[in-house]
GROMACS .gro file of N, CA, C and O in nm:
model
  384
    1MET      N    1   7.916  19.797   0.202
    1MET     CA    2   7.859  19.790   0.069
    1MET      C    3   7.967  19.807  -0.038
    1MET      O    4   7.954  19.754  -0.146
    2ALA      N    5   8.073  19.878  -0.006
    2ALA     CA    6   8.181  19.899  -0.103
    2ALA      C    7   8.244  19.765  -0.141
    2ALA      O    8   8.278  19.744  -0.256
    3ASP      N    9   8.260  19.675  -0.044
    3ASP     CA   10   8.317  19.545  -0.074
    3ASP      C   11   8.229  19.469  -0.172
    3ASP      O   12   8.278  19.407  -0.267
    4MET      N   13   8.098  19.470  -0.149
    4MET     CA   14   8.006  19.402  -0.238
    4MET      C   15   8.008  19.467  -0.376
    4MET      O   16   8.005  19.399  -0.477
    5SER      N   17   8.017  19.598  -0.381
    5SER     CA   18   8.021  19.670  -0.507
    5SER      C   19   8.146  19.633  -0.586
    5SER      O   20   8.140  19.607  -0.705
    6ASN      N   21   8.261  19.632  -0.518
    6ASN     CA   22   8.386  19.594  -0.584
    6ASN      C   23   8.380  19.449  -0.634
    6ASN      O   24   8.425  19.420  -0.745
    7TRP      N   25   8.326  19.360  -0.551
    7TRP     CA   26   8.312  19.220  -0.590
    7TRP      C   27   8.223  19.209  -0.714
    7TRP      O   28   8.257  19.141  -0.809
    8TYR      N   29   8.110  19.279  -0.713
    8TYR     CA   30   8.015  19.275  -0.824
    8TYR      C   31   8.080  19.328  -0.951
    8TYR      O   32   8.069  19.269  -1.058
    9GLN      N   33   8.152  19.439  -0.939
    9GLN     CA   34   8.217  19.500  -1.055
    9GLN      C   35   8.329  19.412  -1.111
    9GLN      O   36   8.364  19.423  -1.228
   10SER      N   37   8.384  19.322  -1.026
   10SER     CA   38   8.491  19.234  -1.073
   10SER      C   39   8.440  19.123  -1.164
   10SER      O   40   8.517  19.059  -1.234
   11LYS      N   41   8.310  19.102  -1.165
   11LYS     CA   42   8.248  19.000  -1.251
   11LYS      C   43   8.230  19.057  -1.391
   11LYS      O   44   8.214  19.177  -1.409
   12SER      N   45   8.231  18.969  -1.491
   12SER     CA   46   8.205  19.016  -1.627
   12SER      C   47   8.063  19.070  -1.634
   12SER      O   48   7.977  19.035  -1.552
   13LEU      N   49   8.036  19.154  -1.733
   13LEU     CA   50   7.902  19.211  -1.746
   13LEU      C   51   7.797  19.102  -1.766
   13LEU      O   52   7.686  19.112  -1.714
   14ILE      N   53   7.833  18.998  -1.839
   14ILE     CA   54   7.738  18.888  -1.862
   14ILE      C   55   7.704  18.821  -1.729
   14ILE      O   56   7.588  18.796  -1.699
   15VAL      N   57   7.805  18.793  -1.648
   15VAL     CA   58   7.781  18.728  -1.519
   15VAL      C   59   7.701  18.822  -1.429
   15VAL      O   60   7.607  18.780  -1.362
   16GLN      N   61   7.736  18.951  -1.427
   16GLN     CA   62   7.663  19.048  -1.345
   16GLN      C   63   7.516  19.053  -1.385
   16GLN      O   64   7.427  19.034  -1.302
   17GLU      N   65   7.492  19.081  -1.511
   17GLU     CA   66   7.356  19.105  -1.556
   17GLU      C   67   7.274  18.978  -1.567
   17GLU      O   68   7.154  18.979  -1.549
   18ASP      N   69   7.340  18.869  -1.601
   18ASP     CA   70   7.268  18.745  -1.619
   18ASP      C   71   7.253  18.670  -1.488
   18ASP      O   72   7.146  18.665  -1.430
   19LEU      N   73   7.361  18.614  -1.441
   19LEU     CA   74   7.350  18.520  -1.331
   19LEU      C   75   7.340  18.584  -1.194
   19LEU      O   76   7.251  18.548  -1.116
   20VAL      N   77   7.427  18.675  -1.161
   20VAL     CA   78   7.427  18.731  -1.026
   20VAL      C   79   7.295  18.799  -0.995
   20VAL      O   80   7.234  18.775  -0.890
   21ASP      N   81   7.246  18.879  -1.087
   21ASP     CA   82   7.121  18.950  -1.064
   21ASP      C   83   7.003  18.854  -1.048
   21ASP      O   84   6.921  18.870  -0.957
   22ILE      N   85   6.995  18.754  -1.133
   22ILE     CA   86   6.882  18.662  -1.125
   22ILE      C   87   6.893  18.570  -1.003
   22ILE      O   88   6.792  18.537  -0.941
   23ILE      N   89   7.014  18.532  -0.967
   23ILE     CA   90   7.033  18.451  -0.845
   23ILE      C   91   6.984  18.530  -0.724
   23ILE      O   92   6.915  18.476  -0.638
   24CYS      N   93   7.020  18.657  -0.718
   24CYS     CA   94   6.977  18.740  -0.605
   24CYS      C   95   6.825  18.757  -0.602
   24CYS      O   96   6.766  18.765  -0.494
   25LYS      N   97   6.763  18.761  -0.717
   25LYS     CA   98   6.617  18.776  -0.722
   25LYS      C   99   6.544  18.647  -0.688
   25LYS      O  100   6.437  18.650  -0.629
   26LYS      N  101   6.600  18.532  -0.726
   26LYS     CA  102   6.528  18.405  -0.715
   26LYS      C  103   6.561  18.323  -0.591
   26LYS      O  104   6.493  18.226  -0.562
   27THR      N  105   6.667  18.357  -0.518
   27THR     CA  106   6.707  18.276  -0.404
   27THR      C  107   6.701  18.356  -0.274
   27THR      O  108   6.710  18.478  -0.275
   28CYS      N  109   6.685  18.282  -0.165
   28CYS     CA  110   6.685  18.344  -0.032
   28CYS      C  111   6.808  18.305   0.049
   28CYS      O  112   6.851  18.379   0.137
   29PHE      N  113   6.864  18.188   0.021
   29PHE     CA  114   6.974  18.135   0.101
   29PHE      C  115   7.111  18.167   0.042
   29PHE      O  116   7.213  18.148   0.107
   30VAL      N  117   7.117  18.214  -0.081
   30VAL     CA  118   7.243  18.254  -0.145
   30VAL      C  119   7.250  18.405  -0.127
   30VAL      O  120   7.192  18.480  -0.205
   31VAL      N  121   7.320  18.448  -0.021
   31VAL     CA  122   7.306  18.588   0.019
   31VAL      C  123   7.434  18.672   0.014
   31VAL      O  124   7.425  18.793   0.005
   32ASP      N  125   7.549  18.610   0.019
   32ASP     CA  126   7.670  18.693   0.021
   32ASP      C  127   7.764  18.651  -0.091
   32ASP      O  128   7.735  18.561  -0.170
   33GLN      N  129   7.878  18.720  -0.098
   33GLN     CA  130   7.974  18.698  -0.205
   33GLN      C  131   8.020  18.553  -0.214
   33GLN      O  132   8.024  18.495  -0.323
   34GLN      N  133   8.053  18.495  -0.099
   34GLN     CA  134   8.100  18.356  -0.097
   34GLN      C  135   7.991  18.261  -0.144
   34GLN      O  136   8.018  18.168  -0.221
   35ASP      N  137   7.869  18.281  -0.098
   35ASP     CA  138   7.757  18.196  -0.140
   35ASP      C  139   7.737  18.204  -0.291
   35ASP      O  140   7.721  18.102  -0.358
   36ILE      N  141   7.737  18.326  -0.343
   36ILE     CA  142   7.714  18.344  -0.487
   36ILE      C  143   7.828  18.284  -0.567
   36ILE      O  144   7.805  18.214  -0.666
   37ASP      N  145   7.953  18.309  -0.526
   37ASP     CA  146   8.067  18.250  -0.596
   37ASP      C  147   8.059  18.097  -0.596
   37ASP      O  148   8.081  18.033  -0.698
   38GLY      N  149   8.026  18.039  -0.481
   38GLY     CA  150   8.012  17.894  -0.473
   38GLY      C  151   7.899  17.844  -0.561
   38GLY      O  152   7.911  17.741  -0.628
   39PHE      N  153   7.789  17.917  -0.562
   39PHE     CA  154   7.674  17.879  -0.644
   39PHE      C  155   7.708  17.889  -0.793
   39PHE      O  156   7.668  17.805  -0.873
   40LEU      N  157   7.784  17.991  -0.831
   40LEU     CA  158   7.827  18.005  -0.971
   40LEU      C  159   7.913  17.886  -1.013
   40LEU      O  160   7.901  17.838  -1.127
   41VAL      N  161   7.998  17.838  -0.924
   41VAL     CA  162   8.081  17.721  -0.954
   41VAL      C  163   7.993  17.598  -0.974
   41VAL      O  164   8.013  17.520  -1.068
   42ILE      N  165   7.894  17.582  -0.887
   42ILE     CA  166   7.802  17.468  -0.901
   42ILE      C  167   7.726  17.478  -1.033
   42ILE      O  168   7.712  17.379  -1.107
   43LEU      N  169   7.675  17.597  -1.065
   43LEU     CA  170   7.603  17.614  -1.190
   43LEU      C  171   7.692  17.583  -1.310
   43LEU      O  172   7.648  17.516  -1.405
   44ALA      N  173   7.816  17.628  -1.305
   44ALA     CA  174   7.910  17.601  -1.415
   44ALA      C  175   7.933  17.451  -1.433
   44ALA      O  176   7.948  17.403  -1.545
   45SER      N  177   7.932  17.376  -1.322
   45SER     CA  178   7.952  17.232  -1.332
   45SER      C  179   7.836  17.164  -1.405
   45SER      O  180   7.849  17.052  -1.454
   46TYR      N  181   7.722  17.232  -1.412
   46TYR     CA  182   7.606  17.184  -1.488
   46TYR      C  183   7.593  17.256  -1.623
   46TYR      O  184   7.488  17.251  -1.686
   47ASP      N  185   7.699  17.325  -1.664
   47ASP     CA  186   7.701  17.403  -1.789
   47ASP      C  187   7.593  17.509  -1.794
   47ASP      O  188   7.535  17.537  -1.899
   48ILE      N  189   7.563  17.569  -1.681
   48ILE     CA  190   7.466  17.679  -1.674
   48ILE      C  191   7.546  17.809  -1.664
   48ILE      O  192   7.617  17.831  -1.567
   49SER      N  193   7.532  17.892  -1.768
   49SER     CA  194   7.610  18.015  -1.769
   49SER      C  195   7.528  18.138  -1.803
   49SER      O  196   7.582  18.248  -1.811
   50THR      N  197   7.398  18.120  -1.824
   50THR     CA  198   7.312  18.235  -1.855
   50THR      C  199   7.189  18.234  -1.765
   50THR      O  200   7.152  18.131  -1.709
   51ALA      N  201   7.126  18.350  -1.754
   51ALA     CA  202   7.004  18.360  -1.674
   51ALA      C  203   6.895  18.271  -1.732
   51ALA      O  204   6.820  18.207  -1.657
   52LYS      N  205   6.886  18.264  -1.863
   52LYS     CA  206   6.783  18.181  -1.927
   52LYS      C  207   6.802  18.034  -1.887
   52LYS      O  208   6.706  17.966  -1.851
   53GLN      N  209   6.926  17.984  -1.894
   53GLN     CA  210   6.953  17.845  -1.855
   53GLN      C  211   6.919  17.824  -1.708
   53GLN      O  212   6.862  17.721  -1.672
   54PHE      N  213   6.956  17.920  -1.625
   54PHE     CA  214   6.927  17.908  -1.482
   54PHE      C  215   6.777  17.902  -1.457
   54PHE      O  216   6.728  17.814  -1.386
   55LEU      N  217   6.702  17.992  -1.518
   55LEU     CA  218   6.557  17.996  -1.498
   55LEU      C  219   6.489  17.869  -1.550
   55LEU      O  220   6.392  17.822  -1.490
   56GLU      N  221   6.540  17.813  -1.658
   56GLU     CA  222   6.484  17.689  -1.711
   56GLU      C  223   6.515  17.570  -1.620
   56GLU      O  224   6.441  17.472  -1.619
   57SER      N  225   6.622  17.578  -1.544
   57SER     CA  226   6.666  17.467  -1.461
   57SER      C  227   6.626  17.479  -1.315
   57SER      O  228   6.614  17.380  -1.244
   58PHE      N  229   6.604  17.600  -1.267
   58PHE     CA  230   6.577  17.624  -1.125
   58PHE      C  231   6.434  17.584  -1.092
   58PHE      O  232   6.339  17.628  -1.155
   59PHE      N  233   6.420  17.497  -0.992
   59PHE     CA  234   6.288  17.449  -0.951
   59PHE      C  235   6.246  17.514  -0.820
   59PHE      O  236   6.138  17.569  -0.809
   60ALA      N  237   6.332  17.503  -0.721
   60ALA     CA  238   6.300  17.558  -0.589
   60ALA      C  239   6.428  17.562  -0.506
   60ALA      O  240   6.529  17.505  -0.542
   61GLU      N  241   6.419  17.629  -0.395
   61GLU     CA  242   6.532  17.640  -0.302
   61GLU      C  243   6.487  17.583  -0.168
   61GLU      O  244   6.380  17.617  -0.119
   62TYR      N  245   6.569  17.495  -0.113
   62TYR     CA  246   6.535  17.430   0.013
   62TYR      C  247   6.649  17.448   0.112
   62TYR      O  248   6.765  17.451   0.074
   63GLU      N  249   6.613  17.454   0.239
   63GLU     CA  250   6.712  17.465   0.345
   63GLU      C  251   6.713  17.335   0.425
   63GLU      O  252   6.609  17.277   0.453
   64GLY      N  253   6.831  17.288   0.460
   64GLY     CA  254   6.843  17.168   0.542
   64GLY      C  255   6.950  17.076   0.490
   64GLY      O  256   7.020  17.106   0.393
   65ASP      N  257   6.962  16.961   0.555
   65ASP     CA  258   7.061  16.864   0.510
   65ASP      C  259   7.007  16.787   0.390
   65ASP      O  260   6.890  16.800   0.351
   66GLU      N  261   7.092  16.706   0.332
   66GLU     CA  262   7.058  16.639   0.206
   66GLU      C  263   6.929  16.558   0.213
   66GLU      O  264   6.845  16.565   0.123
   67GLY      N  265   6.908  16.483   0.320
   67GLY     CA  266   6.789  16.401   0.334
   67GLY      C  267   6.661  16.483   0.337
   67GLY      O  268   6.563  16.451   0.270
   68VAL      N  269   6.662  16.590   0.416
   68VAL     CA  270   6.545  16.677   0.428
   68VAL      C  271   6.516  16.745   0.294
   68VAL      O  272   6.401  16.753   0.250
   69VAL      N  273   6.621  16.793   0.230
   69VAL     CA  274   6.606  16.862   0.102
   69VAL      C  275   6.552  16.766  -0.004
   69VAL      O  276   6.458  16.799  -0.077
   70LEU      N  277   6.608  16.647  -0.011
   70LEU     CA  278   6.563  16.550  -0.109
   70LEU      C  279   6.417  16.511  -0.087
   70LEU      O  280   6.337  16.504  -0.181
   71GLU      N  281   6.380  16.489   0.038
   71GLU     CA  282   6.242  16.452   0.070
   71GLU      C  283   6.144  16.564   0.029
   71GLU      O  284   6.040  16.537  -0.032
   72GLN      N  285   6.177  16.688   0.061
   72GLN     CA  286   6.089  16.799   0.025
   72GLN      C  287   6.081  16.816  -0.125
   72GLN      O  288   5.974  16.842  -0.180
   73PHE      N  289   6.195  16.801  -0.194
   73PHE     CA  290   6.195  16.812  -0.340
   73PHE      C  291   6.104  16.707  -0.403
   73PHE      O  292   6.024  16.736  -0.491
   74VAL      N  293   6.115  16.582  -0.357
   74VAL     CA  294   6.034  16.474  -0.412
   74VAL      C  295   5.885  16.501  -0.387
   74VAL      O  296   5.802  16.483  -0.476
   75LYS      N  297   5.852  16.547  -0.267
   75LYS     CA  298   5.712  16.580  -0.237
   75LYS      C  299   5.661  16.690  -0.331
   75LYS      O  300   5.551  16.679  -0.385
   76ASP      N  301   5.739  16.795  -0.348
   76ASP     CA  302   5.698  16.904  -0.434
   76ASP      C  303   5.686  16.859  -0.579
   76ASP      O  304   5.592  16.893  -0.650
   77TRP      N  305   5.784  16.781  -0.624
   77TRP     CA  306   5.785  16.733  -0.761
   77TRP      C  307   5.666  16.641  -0.787
   77TRP      O  308   5.601  16.650  -0.889
   78CYS      N  309   5.636  16.555  -0.692
   78CYS     CA  310   5.522  16.464  -0.707
   78CYS      C  311   5.391  16.542  -0.709
   78CYS      O  312   5.298  16.505  -0.782
   79ALA      N  313   5.383  16.647  -0.631
   79ALA     CA  314   5.261  16.728  -0.631
   79ALA      C  315   5.238  16.790  -0.768
   79ALA      O  316   5.125  16.800  -0.814
   80LEU      N  317   5.346  16.827  -0.835
   80LEU     CA  318   5.333  16.883  -0.970
   80LEU      C  319   5.309  16.774  -1.074
   80LEU      O  320   5.239  16.796  -1.173
   81ALA      N  321   5.366  16.656  -1.050
   81ALA     CA  322   5.358  16.547  -1.148
   81ALA      C  323   5.220  16.482  -1.152
   81ALA      O  324   5.186  16.418  -1.250
   82LYS      N  325   5.144  16.497  -1.045
   82LYS     CA  326   5.010  16.439  -1.031
   82LYS      C  327   5.013  16.288  -1.053
   82LYS      O  328   5.065  16.215  -0.974
   83VAL      N  329   4.959  16.238  -1.163
   83VAL     CA  330   4.940  16.095  -1.182
   83VAL      C  331   5.042  16.035  -1.280
   83VAL      O  332   5.019  15.928  -1.333
   84CYS      N  333   5.150  16.100  -1.301
   84CYS     CA  334   5.243  16.050  -1.401
   84CYS      C  335   5.324  15.931  -1.349
   84CYS      O  336   5.323  15.900  -1.230
   85LEU      N  337   5.391  15.861  -1.436
   85LEU     CA  338   5.465  15.740  -1.404
   85LEU      C  339   5.568  15.759  -1.291
   85LEU      O  340   5.574  15.675  -1.201
   86PRO      N  341   5.649  15.867  -1.289
   86PRO     CA  342   5.746  15.881  -1.179
   86PRO      C  343   5.680  15.877  -1.042
   86PRO      O  344   5.733  15.820  -0.948
   87ARG      N  345   5.563  15.937  -1.029
   87ARG     CA  346   5.495  15.937  -0.899
   87ARG      C  347   5.455  15.794  -0.861
   87ARG      O  348   5.471  15.753  -0.747
   88LYS      N  349   5.404  15.718  -0.955
   88LYS     CA  350   5.367  15.579  -0.928
   88LYS      C  351   5.489  15.498  -0.887
   88LYS      O  352   5.482  15.416  -0.795
   89LEU      N  353   5.601  15.521  -0.954
   89LEU     CA  354   5.723  15.449  -0.919
   89LEU      C  355   5.771  15.486  -0.779
   89LEU      O  356   5.816  15.401  -0.703
   90LEU      N  357   5.766  15.615  -0.745
   90LEU     CA  358   5.810  15.659  -0.613
   90LEU      C  359   5.722  15.601  -0.503
   90LEU      O  360   5.770  15.571  -0.395
   91LYS      N  361   5.594  15.585  -0.528
   91LYS     CA  362   5.504  15.528  -0.429
   91LYS      C  363   5.539  15.383  -0.399
   91LYS      O  364   5.517  15.333  -0.289
   92GLN      N  365   5.592  15.312  -0.498
   92GLN     CA  366   5.627  15.171  -0.482
   92GLN      C  367   5.755  15.153  -0.402
   92GLN      O  368   5.781  15.045  -0.353
   93ARG      N  369   5.834  15.256  -0.388
   93ARG     CA  370   5.963  15.247  -0.318
   93ARG      C  371   5.949  15.301  -0.176
   93ARG      O  372   5.874  15.391  -0.149
   94SER      N  373   6.026  15.243  -0.087
   94SER     CA  374   6.029  15.296   0.050
   94SER      C  375   6.112  15.423   0.050
   94SER      O  376   6.197  15.443  -0.034
   95PRO      N  377   6.092  15.514   0.148
   95PRO     CA  378   6.168  15.639   0.153
   95PRO      C  379   6.319  15.617   0.165
   95PRO      O  380   6.397  15.699   0.123
   96GLU      N  381   6.360  15.505   0.222
   96GLU     CA  382   6.502  15.477   0.236
   96GLU      C  383   6.562  15.454   0.099
   96GLU      O  384   6.675  15.470   0.072
   0.00000   0.00000   0.00000
């Protein structure tokens, strides 16, 4: 635990209180220092640097390879979209 504590303390207060804490609360697969550091880099590439931005952008967390994740995301998104135009367009396209 000391290693995790030292790692956590090495982050700025904004990163600690904003992103690291909310990432730990909202995700199941981002579990250790390396995962969180990698996830912070990915978030930064999307200009996400605050908990508010993360919460506004975060939809769900999926496990698996790209194809499985994309398929599950589209299914979930369509379930929320109900009868909107994107769902109609997706129905017209083959899964490939």
